[in-house]
Amino acid sequence: MTGIVDRIGRVDAVAIFDLDDTLIDTRGVLLPAALERVSRAIGVPKDRLNARGKRIGEVLAGLEGLEPEALRAAAEAWYSPEVPPLEPLPGAREALEALQGRLRLFLLTRGDPERQQRKVDAVGLRSCFEGVVVRPIEGSGSKRDDIQRLLDRCGLPAERCAVIGDDDTDELRHARDLGCLAIRVPETPIGAVAESLEAAGLISRQGS
């Protein structure tokens, strides 16, 4: 099937979007704010923290002699549900709105569940998605499991699914392993995602 609906009127393809650095600017807006909170919490200059870290242990890598209280304070600051005002990355909202009704849309993100849900609400994109799935950082399983569950929920095979994200070691690797189309941003600009989906036959070209 290469149209957008099957013979009984159901949309026959699904797109699963990542959130951080795919639809919102985490590295440019949220990460500096989180590093500032950790710096204040433990009294360590921000330039001594690992700005490339995704987990608090990585952020604190290289710091020696931190007491358990400081480690707890750093973790609380890093994973704080506090979310600053957010805007989607340029073109993100328009890209999602252009896809609505053409295929089923889900958001799959990793992090503290409360904080990730607040980010979705703060950026105002929840209404664009049929569902939002948050994969906790700690615990068993991976985004591969979540992608498969969404495919099962939709009753669709992997070849009728696209995963759009920025991390080749996470959601995009799992997408490829499952046989889904993997679209990496910003190599593919968010505004060009629809063209990639059309070229792959997951949605029909508008006007055709």
mmCIF file of N, CA, C and O in Angstrom, residues 13-17 104-109 129-134 143-158 160-163 178 180:
data_model
loop_
_atom_site.group_PDB
_atom_site.id
_atom_site.type_symbol
_atom_site.label_atom_id
_atom_site.label_comp_id
_atom_site.label_asym_id
_atom_site.label_seq_id
_atom_site.Cartn_x
_atom_site.Cartn_y
_atom_site.Cartn_z
ATOM 1 N N ALA A 13 -0.142 4.123 7.783
ATOM 2 C CA ALA A 13 1.261 4.328 8.106
ATOM 3 C C ALA A 13 1.361 5.128 9.406
ATOM 4 O O ALA A 13 0.413 5.796 9.825
ATOM 5 N N VAL A 14 2.533 5.046 10.035
ATOM 6 C CA VAL A 14 2.735 5.722 11.312
ATOM 7 C C VAL A 14 4.097 6.405 11.320
ATOM 8 O O VAL A 14 5.062 5.897 10.742
ATOM 9 N N ALA A 15 4.159 7.576 11.944
ATOM 10 C CA ALA A 15 5.423 8.278 12.151
ATOM 11 C C ALA A 15 5.607 8.496 13.645
ATOM 12 O O ALA A 15 4.685 8.968 14.332
ATOM 13 N N ILE A 16 6.783 8.151 14.133
ATOM 14 C CA ILE A 16 7.113 8.285 15.550
ATOM 15 C C ILE A 16 8.220 9.317 15.674
ATOM 16 O O ILE A 16 9.318 9.131 15.137
ATOM 17 N N PHE A 17 7.934 10.396 16.364
ATOM 18 C CA PHE A 17 8.888 11.488 16.512
ATOM 19 C C PHE A 17 9.551 11.458 17.884
ATOM 20 O O PHE A 17 8.889 11.213 18.904
ATOM 21 N N ARG A 104 -0.537 8.228 11.119
ATOM 22 C CA ARG A 104 -0.702 8.308 12.562
ATOM 23 C C ARG A 104 0.578 8.840 13.189
ATOM 24 O O ARG A 104 1.688 8.430 12.806
ATOM 25 N N LEU A 105 0.440 9.758 14.125
ATOM 26 C CA LEU A 105 1.586 10.444 14.706
ATOM 27 C C LEU A 105 1.697 10.131 16.190
ATOM 28 O O LEU A 105 0.724 10.277 16.944
ATOM 29 N N PHE A 106 2.901 9.733 16.605
ATOM 30 C CA PHE A 106 3.188 9.481 18.014
ATOM 31 C C PHE A 106 4.473 10.186 18.397
ATOM 32 O O PHE A 106 5.347 10.421 17.552
ATOM 33 N N LEU A 107 4.575 10.513 19.676
ATOM 34 C CA LEU A 107 5.795 11.098 20.227
ATOM 35 C C LEU A 107 6.407 10.076 21.171
ATOM 36 O O LEU A 107 5.726 9.546 22.048
ATOM 37 N N LEU A 108 7.706 9.801 21.000
ATOM 38 C CA LEU A 108 8.436 8.865 21.848
ATOM 39 C C LEU A 108 9.670 9.568 22.374
ATOM 40 O O LEU A 108 10.530 9.990 21.599
ATOM 41 N N THR A 109 9.756 9.713 23.699
ATOM 42 C CA THR A 109 10.844 10.469 24.286
ATOM 43 C C THR A 109 11.388 9.737 25.506
ATOM 44 O O THR A 109 10.713 8.881 26.080
ATOM 45 N N PHE A 129 -0.308 14.864 18.367
ATOM 46 C CA PHE A 129 -0.014 13.442 18.438
ATOM 47 C C PHE A 129 -1.197 12.637 18.948
ATOM 48 O O PHE A 129 -1.947 13.077 19.819
ATOM 49 N N GLU A 130 -1.304 11.433 18.422
ATOM 50 C CA GLU A 130 -2.300 10.487 18.908
ATOM 51 C C GLU A 130 -1.936 9.997 20.300
ATOM 52 O O GLU A 130 -2.809 9.673 21.109
ATOM 53 N N GLY A 131 -0.640 9.921 20.579
ATOM 54 C CA GLY A 131 -0.188 9.460 21.888
ATOM 55 C C GLY A 131 1.220 9.925 22.170
ATOM 56 O O GLY A 131 1.999 10.200 21.248
ATOM 57 N N VAL A 132 1.552 10.032 23.460
ATOM 58 C CA VAL A 132 2.889 10.407 23.912
ATOM 59 C C VAL A 132 3.409 9.283 24.807
ATOM 60 O O VAL A 132 2.749 8.896 25.774
ATOM 61 N N VAL A 133 4.582 8.750 24.473
ATOM 62 C CA VAL A 133 5.198 7.673 25.240
ATOM 63 C C VAL A 133 6.512 8.189 25.811
ATOM 64 O O VAL A 133 7.353 8.710 25.069
ATOM 65 N N VAL A 134 6.680 8.056 27.137
ATOM 66 C CA VAL A 134 7.924 8.474 27.786
ATOM 67 C C VAL A 134 8.656 7.236 28.287
ATOM 68 O O VAL A 134 8.110 6.470 29.093
ATOM 69 N N LYS A 143 13.858 1.983 23.688
ATOM 70 C CA LYS A 143 12.915 2.552 22.728
ATOM 71 C C LYS A 143 12.518 1.542 21.653
ATOM 72 O O LYS A 143 11.455 1.682 21.054
ATOM 73 N N ARG A 144 13.345 0.539 21.438
ATOM 74 C CA ARG A 144 12.965 -0.514 20.495
ATOM 75 C C ARG A 144 11.656 -1.170 20.943
ATOM 76 O O ARG A 144 10.762 -1.412 20.128
ATOM 77 N N ASP A 145 11.554 -1.454 22.246
ATOM 78 C CA ASP A 145 10.327 -2.053 22.778
ATOM 79 C C ASP A 145 9.134 -1.130 22.560
ATOM 80 O O ASP A 145 8.040 -1.581 22.211
ATOM 81 N N ASP A 146 9.357 0.168 22.766
ATOM 82 C CA ASP A 146 8.265 1.129 22.611
ATOM 83 C C ASP A 146 7.823 1.241 21.155
ATOM 84 O O ASP A 146 6.630 1.336 20.865
ATOM 85 N N ILE A 147 8.791 1.248 20.238
ATOM 86 C CA ILE A 147 8.445 1.311 18.815
ATOM 87 C C ILE A 147 7.627 0.083 18.420
ATOM 88 O O ILE A 147 6.614 0.189 17.723
ATOM 89 N N GLN A 148 8.060 -1.081 18.895
ATOM 90 C CA GLN A 148 7.326 -2.305 18.563
ATOM 91 C C GLN A 148 5.913 -2.275 19.143
ATOM 92 O O GLN A 148 4.951 -2.699 18.481
ATOM 93 N N ARG A 149 5.759 -1.767 20.363
ATOM 94 C CA ARG A 149 4.419 -1.680 20.962
ATOM 95 C C ARG A 149 3.518 -0.744 20.161
ATOM 96 O O ARG A 149 2.323 -1.013 20.000
ATOM 97 N N LEU A 150 4.075 0.343 19.672
ATOM 98 C CA LEU A 150 3.276 1.261 18.872
ATOM 99 C C LEU A 150 2.879 0.625 17.538
ATOM 100 O O LEU A 150 1.750 0.817 17.066
ATOM 101 N N LEU A 151 3.783 -0.132 16.957
ATOM 102 C CA LEU A 151 3.435 -0.854 15.731
ATOM 103 C C LEU A 151 2.309 -1.854 16.006
ATOM 104 O O LEU A 151 1.357 -1.965 15.218
ATOM 105 N N ASP A 152 2.424 -2.562 17.122
ATOM 106 C CA ASP A 152 1.373 -3.523 17.484
ATOM 107 C C ASP A 152 0.053 -2.803 17.731
ATOM 108 O O ASP A 152 -1.014 -3.286 17.313
ATOM 109 N N ARG A 153 0.125 -1.670 18.394
ATOM 110 C CA ARG A 153 -1.090 -0.883 18.677
ATOM 111 C C ARG A 153 -1.764 -0.462 17.371
ATOM 112 O O ARG A 153 -3.005 -0.497 17.257
ATOM 113 N N CYS A 154 -0.961 -0.086 16.390
ATOM 114 C CA CYS A 154 -1.509 0.370 15.112
ATOM 115 C C CYS A 154 -1.839 -0.783 14.169
ATOM 116 O O CYS A 154 -2.522 -0.575 13.155
ATOM 117 N N GLY A 155 -1.345 -1.988 14.496
ATOM 118 C CA GLY A 155 -1.567 -3.118 13.615
ATOM 119 C C GLY A 155 -0.857 -2.972 12.290
ATOM 120 O O GLY A 155 -1.372 -3.390 11.245
ATOM 121 N N LEU A 156 0.335 -2.389 12.324
ATOM 122 C CA LEU A 156 1.078 -2.120 11.095
ATOM 123 C C LEU A 156 2.449 -2.779 11.138
ATOM 124 O O LEU A 156 3.058 -2.888 12.203
ATOM 125 N N PRO A 157 2.973 -3.189 9.987
ATOM 126 C CA PRO A 157 4.326 -3.742 9.923
ATOM 127 C C PRO A 157 5.364 -2.624 9.973
ATOM 128 O O PRO A 157 5.060 -1.454 9.718
ATOM 129 N N ALA A 158 6.600 -3.007 10.266
ATOM 130 C CA ALA A 158 7.668 -2.019 10.405
ATOM 131 C C ALA A 158 7.877 -1.200 9.139
ATOM 132 O O ALA A 158 8.230 -0.015 9.207
ATOM 133 N N ARG A 160 5.849 0.105 7.304
ATOM 134 C CA ARG A 160 4.878 1.195 7.210
ATOM 135 C C ARG A 160 5.093 2.213 8.320
ATOM 136 O O ARG A 160 4.188 2.963 8.684
ATOM 137 N N CYS A 161 6.304 2.236 8.869
ATOM 138 C CA CYS A 161 6.617 3.132 9.992
ATOM 139 C C CYS A 161 7.881 3.921 9.707
ATOM 140 O O CYS A 161 8.861 3.398 9.182
ATOM 141 N N ALA A 162 7.868 5.193 10.093
ATOM 142 C CA ALA A 162 9.067 6.038 10.063
ATOM 143 C C ALA A 162 9.328 6.538 11.477
ATOM 144 O O ALA A 162 8.398 6.887 12.201
ATOM 145 N N VAL A 163 10.592 6.560 11.843
ATOM 146 C CA VAL A 163 11.014 7.122 13.130
ATOM 147 C C VAL A 163 11.885 8.331 12.829
ATOM 148 O O VAL A 163 12.871 8.221 12.082
ATOM 149 N N LEU A 178 14.536 -2.730 13.425
ATOM 150 C CA LEU A 178 13.183 -3.270 13.266
ATOM 151 C C LEU A 178 12.721 -3.261 11.810
ATOM 152 O O LEU A 178 11.718 -3.892 11.478
ATOM 153 N N CYS A 180 12.160 -0.230 10.154
ATOM 154 C CA CYS A 180 11.438 1.031 9.922
ATOM 155 C C CYS A 180 12.322 1.997 9.132
ATOM 156 O O CYS A 180 13.550 1.860 9.097
#
